[in-house]
Coordinates of C-alpha atoms (C1' of nucleotides) in Angstrom, one line a residue:
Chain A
X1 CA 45.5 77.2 12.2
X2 CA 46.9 78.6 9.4
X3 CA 49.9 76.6 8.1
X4 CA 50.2 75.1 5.1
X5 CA 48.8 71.8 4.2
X6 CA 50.9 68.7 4.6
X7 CA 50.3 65.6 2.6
X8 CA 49.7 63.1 4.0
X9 CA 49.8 58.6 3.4
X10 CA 50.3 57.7 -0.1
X11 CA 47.7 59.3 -2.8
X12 CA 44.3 57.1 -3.4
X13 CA 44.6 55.3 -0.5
X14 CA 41.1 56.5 0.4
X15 CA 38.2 57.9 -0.9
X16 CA 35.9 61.1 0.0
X17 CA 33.3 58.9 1.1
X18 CA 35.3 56.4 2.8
X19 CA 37.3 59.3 5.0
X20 CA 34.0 61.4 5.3
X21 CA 32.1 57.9 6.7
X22 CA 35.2 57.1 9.0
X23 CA 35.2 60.8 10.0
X24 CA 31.6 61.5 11.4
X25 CA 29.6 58.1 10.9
X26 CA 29.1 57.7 14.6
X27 CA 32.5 55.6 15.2
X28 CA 34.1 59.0 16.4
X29 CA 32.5 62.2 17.5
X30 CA 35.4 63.9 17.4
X31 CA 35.3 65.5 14.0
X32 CA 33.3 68.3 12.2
X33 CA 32.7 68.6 8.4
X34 CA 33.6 71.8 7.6
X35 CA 32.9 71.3 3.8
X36 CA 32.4 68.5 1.8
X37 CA 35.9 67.5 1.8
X38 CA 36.9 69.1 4.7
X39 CA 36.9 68.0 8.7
X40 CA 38.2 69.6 11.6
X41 CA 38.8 68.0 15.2
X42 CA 40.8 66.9 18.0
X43 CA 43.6 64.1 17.8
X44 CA 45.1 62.9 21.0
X45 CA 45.0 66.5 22.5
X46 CA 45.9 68.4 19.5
X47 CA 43.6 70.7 16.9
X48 CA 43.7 69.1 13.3
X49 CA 42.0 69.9 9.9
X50 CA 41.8 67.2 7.4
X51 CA 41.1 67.5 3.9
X52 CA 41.2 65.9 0.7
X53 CA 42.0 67.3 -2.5
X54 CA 41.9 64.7 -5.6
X55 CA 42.7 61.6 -4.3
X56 CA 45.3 62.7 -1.9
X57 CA 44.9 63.4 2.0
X58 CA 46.1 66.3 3.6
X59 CA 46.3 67.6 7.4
X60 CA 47.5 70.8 9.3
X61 CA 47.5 71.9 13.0
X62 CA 47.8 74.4 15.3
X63 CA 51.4 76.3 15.6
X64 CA 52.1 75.0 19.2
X65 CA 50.2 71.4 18.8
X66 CA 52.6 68.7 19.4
X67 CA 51.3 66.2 17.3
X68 CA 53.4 64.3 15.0
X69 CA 52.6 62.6 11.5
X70 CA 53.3 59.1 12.6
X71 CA 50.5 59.7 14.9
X72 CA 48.0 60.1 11.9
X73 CA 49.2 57.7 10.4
X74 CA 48.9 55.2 13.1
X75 CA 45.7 57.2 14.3
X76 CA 43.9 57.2 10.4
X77 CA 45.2 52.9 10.1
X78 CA 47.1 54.6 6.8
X79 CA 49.6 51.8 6.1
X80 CA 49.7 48.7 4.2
X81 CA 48.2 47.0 6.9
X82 CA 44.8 48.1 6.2
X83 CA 44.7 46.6 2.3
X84 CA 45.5 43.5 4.2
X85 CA 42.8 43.5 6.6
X86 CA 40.1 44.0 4.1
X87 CA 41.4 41.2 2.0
X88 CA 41.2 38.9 4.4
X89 CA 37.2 39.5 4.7
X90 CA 35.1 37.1 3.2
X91 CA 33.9 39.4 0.6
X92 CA 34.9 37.0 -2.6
X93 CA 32.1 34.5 -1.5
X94 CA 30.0 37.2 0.4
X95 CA 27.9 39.5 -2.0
X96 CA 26.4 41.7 0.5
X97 CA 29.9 42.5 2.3
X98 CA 31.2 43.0 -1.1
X99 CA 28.9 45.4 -1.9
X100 CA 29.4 47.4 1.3
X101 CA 32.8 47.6 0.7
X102 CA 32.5 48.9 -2.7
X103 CA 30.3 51.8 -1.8
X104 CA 32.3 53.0 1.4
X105 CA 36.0 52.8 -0.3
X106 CA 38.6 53.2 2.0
X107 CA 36.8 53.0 5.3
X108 CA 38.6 52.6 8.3
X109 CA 38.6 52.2 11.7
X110 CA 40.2 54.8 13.7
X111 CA 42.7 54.2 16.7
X112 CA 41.1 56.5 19.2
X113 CA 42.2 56.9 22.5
X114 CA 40.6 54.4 25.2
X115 CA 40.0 56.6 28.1
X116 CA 37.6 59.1 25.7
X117 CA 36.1 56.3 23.3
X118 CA 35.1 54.5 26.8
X119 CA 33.1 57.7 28.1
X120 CA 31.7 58.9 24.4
X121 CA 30.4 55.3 24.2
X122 CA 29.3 55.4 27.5
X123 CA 26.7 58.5 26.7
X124 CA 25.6 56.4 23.2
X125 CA 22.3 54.5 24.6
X126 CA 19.6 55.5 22.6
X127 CA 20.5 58.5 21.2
X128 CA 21.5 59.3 17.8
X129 CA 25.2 60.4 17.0
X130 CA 24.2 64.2 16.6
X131 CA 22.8 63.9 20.2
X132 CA 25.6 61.7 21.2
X133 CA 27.8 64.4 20.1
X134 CA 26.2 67.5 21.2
X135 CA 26.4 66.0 24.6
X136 CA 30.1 65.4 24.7
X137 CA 30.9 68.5 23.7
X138 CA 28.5 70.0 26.9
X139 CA 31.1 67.9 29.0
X140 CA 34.0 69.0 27.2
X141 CA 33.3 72.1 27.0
X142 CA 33.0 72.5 31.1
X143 CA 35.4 70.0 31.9
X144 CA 38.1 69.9 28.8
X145 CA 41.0 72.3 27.7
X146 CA 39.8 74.4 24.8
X147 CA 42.2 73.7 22.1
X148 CA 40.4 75.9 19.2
X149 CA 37.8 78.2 18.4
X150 CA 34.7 76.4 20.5
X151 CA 36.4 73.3 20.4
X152 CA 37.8 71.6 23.7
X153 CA 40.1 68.5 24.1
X154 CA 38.5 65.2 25.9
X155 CA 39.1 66.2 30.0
X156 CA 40.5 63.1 31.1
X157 CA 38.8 60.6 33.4
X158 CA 40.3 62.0 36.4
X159 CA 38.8 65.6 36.1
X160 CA 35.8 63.5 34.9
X161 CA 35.7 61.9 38.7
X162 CA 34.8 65.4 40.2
X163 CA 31.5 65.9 38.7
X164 CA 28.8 65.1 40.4
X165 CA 25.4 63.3 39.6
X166 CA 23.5 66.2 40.0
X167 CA 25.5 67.9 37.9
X168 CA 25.9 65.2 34.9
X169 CA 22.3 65.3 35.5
X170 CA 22.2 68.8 34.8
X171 CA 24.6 68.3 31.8
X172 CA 21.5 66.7 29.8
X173 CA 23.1 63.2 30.6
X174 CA 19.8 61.6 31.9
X175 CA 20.4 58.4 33.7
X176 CA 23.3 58.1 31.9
X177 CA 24.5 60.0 35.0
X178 CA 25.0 57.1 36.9
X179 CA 27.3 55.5 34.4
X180 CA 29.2 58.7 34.1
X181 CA 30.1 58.9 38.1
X182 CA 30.2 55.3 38.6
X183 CA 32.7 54.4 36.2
X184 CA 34.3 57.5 37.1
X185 CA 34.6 56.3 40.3
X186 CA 35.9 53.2 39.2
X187 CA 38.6 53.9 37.2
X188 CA 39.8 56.3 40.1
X189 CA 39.9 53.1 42.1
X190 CA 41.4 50.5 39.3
X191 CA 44.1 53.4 37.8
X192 CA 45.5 51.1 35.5
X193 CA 42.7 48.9 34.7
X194 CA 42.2 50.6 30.6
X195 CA 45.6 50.2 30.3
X196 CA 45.8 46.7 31.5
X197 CA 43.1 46.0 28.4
X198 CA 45.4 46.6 25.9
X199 CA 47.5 43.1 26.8
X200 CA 44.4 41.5 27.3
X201 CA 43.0 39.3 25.0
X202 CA 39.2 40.5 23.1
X203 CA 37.1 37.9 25.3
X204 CA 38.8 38.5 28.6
X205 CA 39.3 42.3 28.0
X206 CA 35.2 42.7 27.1
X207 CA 34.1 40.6 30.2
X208 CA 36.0 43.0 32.1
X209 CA 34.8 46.0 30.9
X210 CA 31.1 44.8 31.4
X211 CA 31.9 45.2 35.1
X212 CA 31.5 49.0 34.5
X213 CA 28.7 50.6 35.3
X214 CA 26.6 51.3 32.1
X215 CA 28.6 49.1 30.0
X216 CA 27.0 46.1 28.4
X217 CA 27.8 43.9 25.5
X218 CA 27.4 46.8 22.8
X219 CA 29.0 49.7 24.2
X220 CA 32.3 46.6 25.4
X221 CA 32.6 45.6 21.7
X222 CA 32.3 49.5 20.5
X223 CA 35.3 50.6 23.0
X224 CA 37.4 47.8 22.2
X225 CA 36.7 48.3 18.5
X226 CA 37.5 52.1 18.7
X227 CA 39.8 52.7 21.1
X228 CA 41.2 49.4 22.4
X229 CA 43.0 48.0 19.0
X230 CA 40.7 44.5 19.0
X231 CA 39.9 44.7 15.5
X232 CA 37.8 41.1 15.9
X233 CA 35.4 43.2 18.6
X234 CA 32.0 43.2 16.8
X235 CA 29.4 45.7 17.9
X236 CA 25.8 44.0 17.5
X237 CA 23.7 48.1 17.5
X238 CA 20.2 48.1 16.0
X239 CA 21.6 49.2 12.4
X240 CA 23.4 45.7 12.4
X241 CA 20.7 43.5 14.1
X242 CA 18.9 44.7 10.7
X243 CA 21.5 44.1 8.5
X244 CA 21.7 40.7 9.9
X245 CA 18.1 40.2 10.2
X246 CA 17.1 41.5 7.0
X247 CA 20.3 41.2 4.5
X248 CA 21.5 37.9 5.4
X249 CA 18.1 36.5 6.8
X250 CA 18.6 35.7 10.3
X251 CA 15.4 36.9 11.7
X252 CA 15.1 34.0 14.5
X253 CA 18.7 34.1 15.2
X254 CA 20.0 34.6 18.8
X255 CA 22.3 37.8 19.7
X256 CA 25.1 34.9 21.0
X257 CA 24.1 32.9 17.7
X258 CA 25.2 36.3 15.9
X259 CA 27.9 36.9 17.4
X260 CA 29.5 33.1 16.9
X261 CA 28.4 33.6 13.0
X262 CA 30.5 37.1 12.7
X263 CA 33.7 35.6 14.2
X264 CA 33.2 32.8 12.6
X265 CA 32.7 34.1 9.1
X266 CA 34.1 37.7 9.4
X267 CA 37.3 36.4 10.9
X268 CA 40.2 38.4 12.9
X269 CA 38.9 41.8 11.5
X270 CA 35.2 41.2 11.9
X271 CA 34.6 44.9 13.7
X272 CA 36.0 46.0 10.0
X273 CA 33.3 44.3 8.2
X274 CA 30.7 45.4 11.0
X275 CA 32.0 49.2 9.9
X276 CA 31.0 47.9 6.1
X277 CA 27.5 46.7 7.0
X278 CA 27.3 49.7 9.5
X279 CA 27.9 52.3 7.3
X280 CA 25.5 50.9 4.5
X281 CA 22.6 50.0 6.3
X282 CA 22.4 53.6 8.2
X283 CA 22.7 54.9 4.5
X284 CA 21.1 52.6 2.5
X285 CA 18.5 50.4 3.8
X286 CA 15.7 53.5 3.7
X287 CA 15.9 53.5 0.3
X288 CA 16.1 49.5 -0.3
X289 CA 12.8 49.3 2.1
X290 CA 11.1 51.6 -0.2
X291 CA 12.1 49.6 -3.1
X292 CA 11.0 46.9 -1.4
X293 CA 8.0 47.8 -0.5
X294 CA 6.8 48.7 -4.4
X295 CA 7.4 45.1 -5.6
Chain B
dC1 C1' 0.7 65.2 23.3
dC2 C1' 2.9 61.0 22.1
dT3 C1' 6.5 57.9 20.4
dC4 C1' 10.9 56.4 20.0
dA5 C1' 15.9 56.4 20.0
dG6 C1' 24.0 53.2 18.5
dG7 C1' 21.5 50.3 25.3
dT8 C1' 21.8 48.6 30.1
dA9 C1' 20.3 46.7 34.5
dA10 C1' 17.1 44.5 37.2
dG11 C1' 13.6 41.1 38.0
dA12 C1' 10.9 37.0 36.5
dG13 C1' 10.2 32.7 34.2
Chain C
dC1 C1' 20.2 32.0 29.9
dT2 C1' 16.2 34.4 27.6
dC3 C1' 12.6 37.8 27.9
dT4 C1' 10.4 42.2 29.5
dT5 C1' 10.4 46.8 31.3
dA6 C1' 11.9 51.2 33.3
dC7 C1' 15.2 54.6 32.8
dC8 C1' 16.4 60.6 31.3
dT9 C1' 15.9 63.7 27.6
dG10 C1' 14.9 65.8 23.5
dA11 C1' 13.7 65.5 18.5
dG12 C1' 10.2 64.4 15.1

DNA sequence: CCTCAGGTAAGAG
DNA sequence: CTCTTACCTGAG
């Protein structure tokens, strides 16, 4: 990958944080920093680097990827579309989402693919992204096309189907294992049931997706979010049950009480104001605790 | 050696 | 429908 560096959406439309957070913050595991204002990764199939040099994106690929720049465009939400979304949060009368926002300019949510954002989602329970990651790649790397130096393309459910529990087991995949072949198993089954999500609405398309084997509430709302285009899908993880709990003080609150209070008051694009409080707990609330705890 | 982690499923109240 | 606990594995 050595071709010169392409420009690309209009200049400031994002910030280093706010790309670097979208990046690798634990919405995709698809991407490597390679320096502070570099990534490198794998979009729909194809190798890309990403950098950004003074206010202004730019992205390269490999010589025979096929990859086009609508695609990142579409794939990065770099279009108008995105100002709107954020402006219609409640941030004007919501100080905490507000101040979220300001410290994570620019931060999107990505349009990944279904098929892959269902199985890296469906490896997420209770592990940590670097774990999360370093197991995908295990898979990938037996299972996917290599498509760089070490780096290897998601494999695609249906040469997912042939591995076997013993040898997801033997993958590092834990109980996890189950999920893996089951779902596996189940899509080989329902070939057109991911695809059928996309015309489904958020409700309907989540209760179906928590007929999957390993697939619950959580890892429903993170799919749809990431790879299913329902922007109002909001992931309740233990980094927002705290930010919940602790920033706007609903300790005694119920999970479904939660829930009804995002829709309610984050709106249409409440999985972009989940990113916000995401993003700013993980990085924040250590050091607000700590602050806390000296008064 | 022990605890705990981007959660889910199963069983009980 | 809410609450508890086991489940793999590896990092701290």
């Amino acid at each position: 990958m050595t071709g010169k560096w392409i420009p690309l959406g209009p200049k400031n439309a994002i910030c280093l944080t706010g790309i670097n957070e979208s990046l690798v913050g634990g919405q995709s595991f698809s991407w490597t920093s390679q320096s502070e204002n570099q990534w490198i990764g794998v979009v729909n199939g194809s190798l890309v680097q990403l950098r950004w040099v003074s206010g202004q994106l730019e992205w390269r690929t490999s010589a025979n990827s096929r990859i086009s720049e609508k695609e990142m465009l579409h794939y990065l939400w770099l279009d108008e579309t995105y100002l709107e979304a954020v402006d219609s949060l409640p941030w004007r009368s919501d100080g905490i989402l507000s101040r979220a926002i300001n410290q994570f300019p620019g931060l999107r949510i990505l349009r990944q693919p279904l098929d892959e954002t269902l199985l890296v989602f469906l490896l997420s329970s209770a592990k940590s992204i670097p774990q999360i990651k370093q197991l995908k790649e295990k898979i990938y790397h037996l299972l996917g096309e290599e498509v760089g130096e070490g780096i290897h393309a998601f494999p695609g459910w249906n040469r997912l189907k042939k591995l076997t529990q013993l040898e997801a087991r033997k993958l590092g995949t834990g109980y996890r294992a189950k999920f893996l072949v089951g779902t596996a198993e189940f899509l080989g089954e329902n070939p057109n049931f991911l695809d059928d999500l996309r015309y489904i609405p958020y409700q309907e398309a989540k209760l179906r997706l928590m007929n999957l084997p390993g697939v619950g509430p959580k890892v429903a709302d993170c799919v749809l979010l990431f790879g299913g285009e329902k922007p109002e899908a909001f992931p309740i993880d233990t980094w927002i049950l705290q930010s919940l709990e602790k920033q706007y003080g609903m300790k005694a609150w119920k999970i479904s009480q939660m829930e009804e209070f995002a829709r309610i008051h984050f709106g249409k694009y409440a999985g972009l104001a989940q990113q916000f409080l995401f993003s700013y707990q993980r990085h924040f609330s250590k050091t607000e605790d700590a602050e806390w705890t000296k008064k």
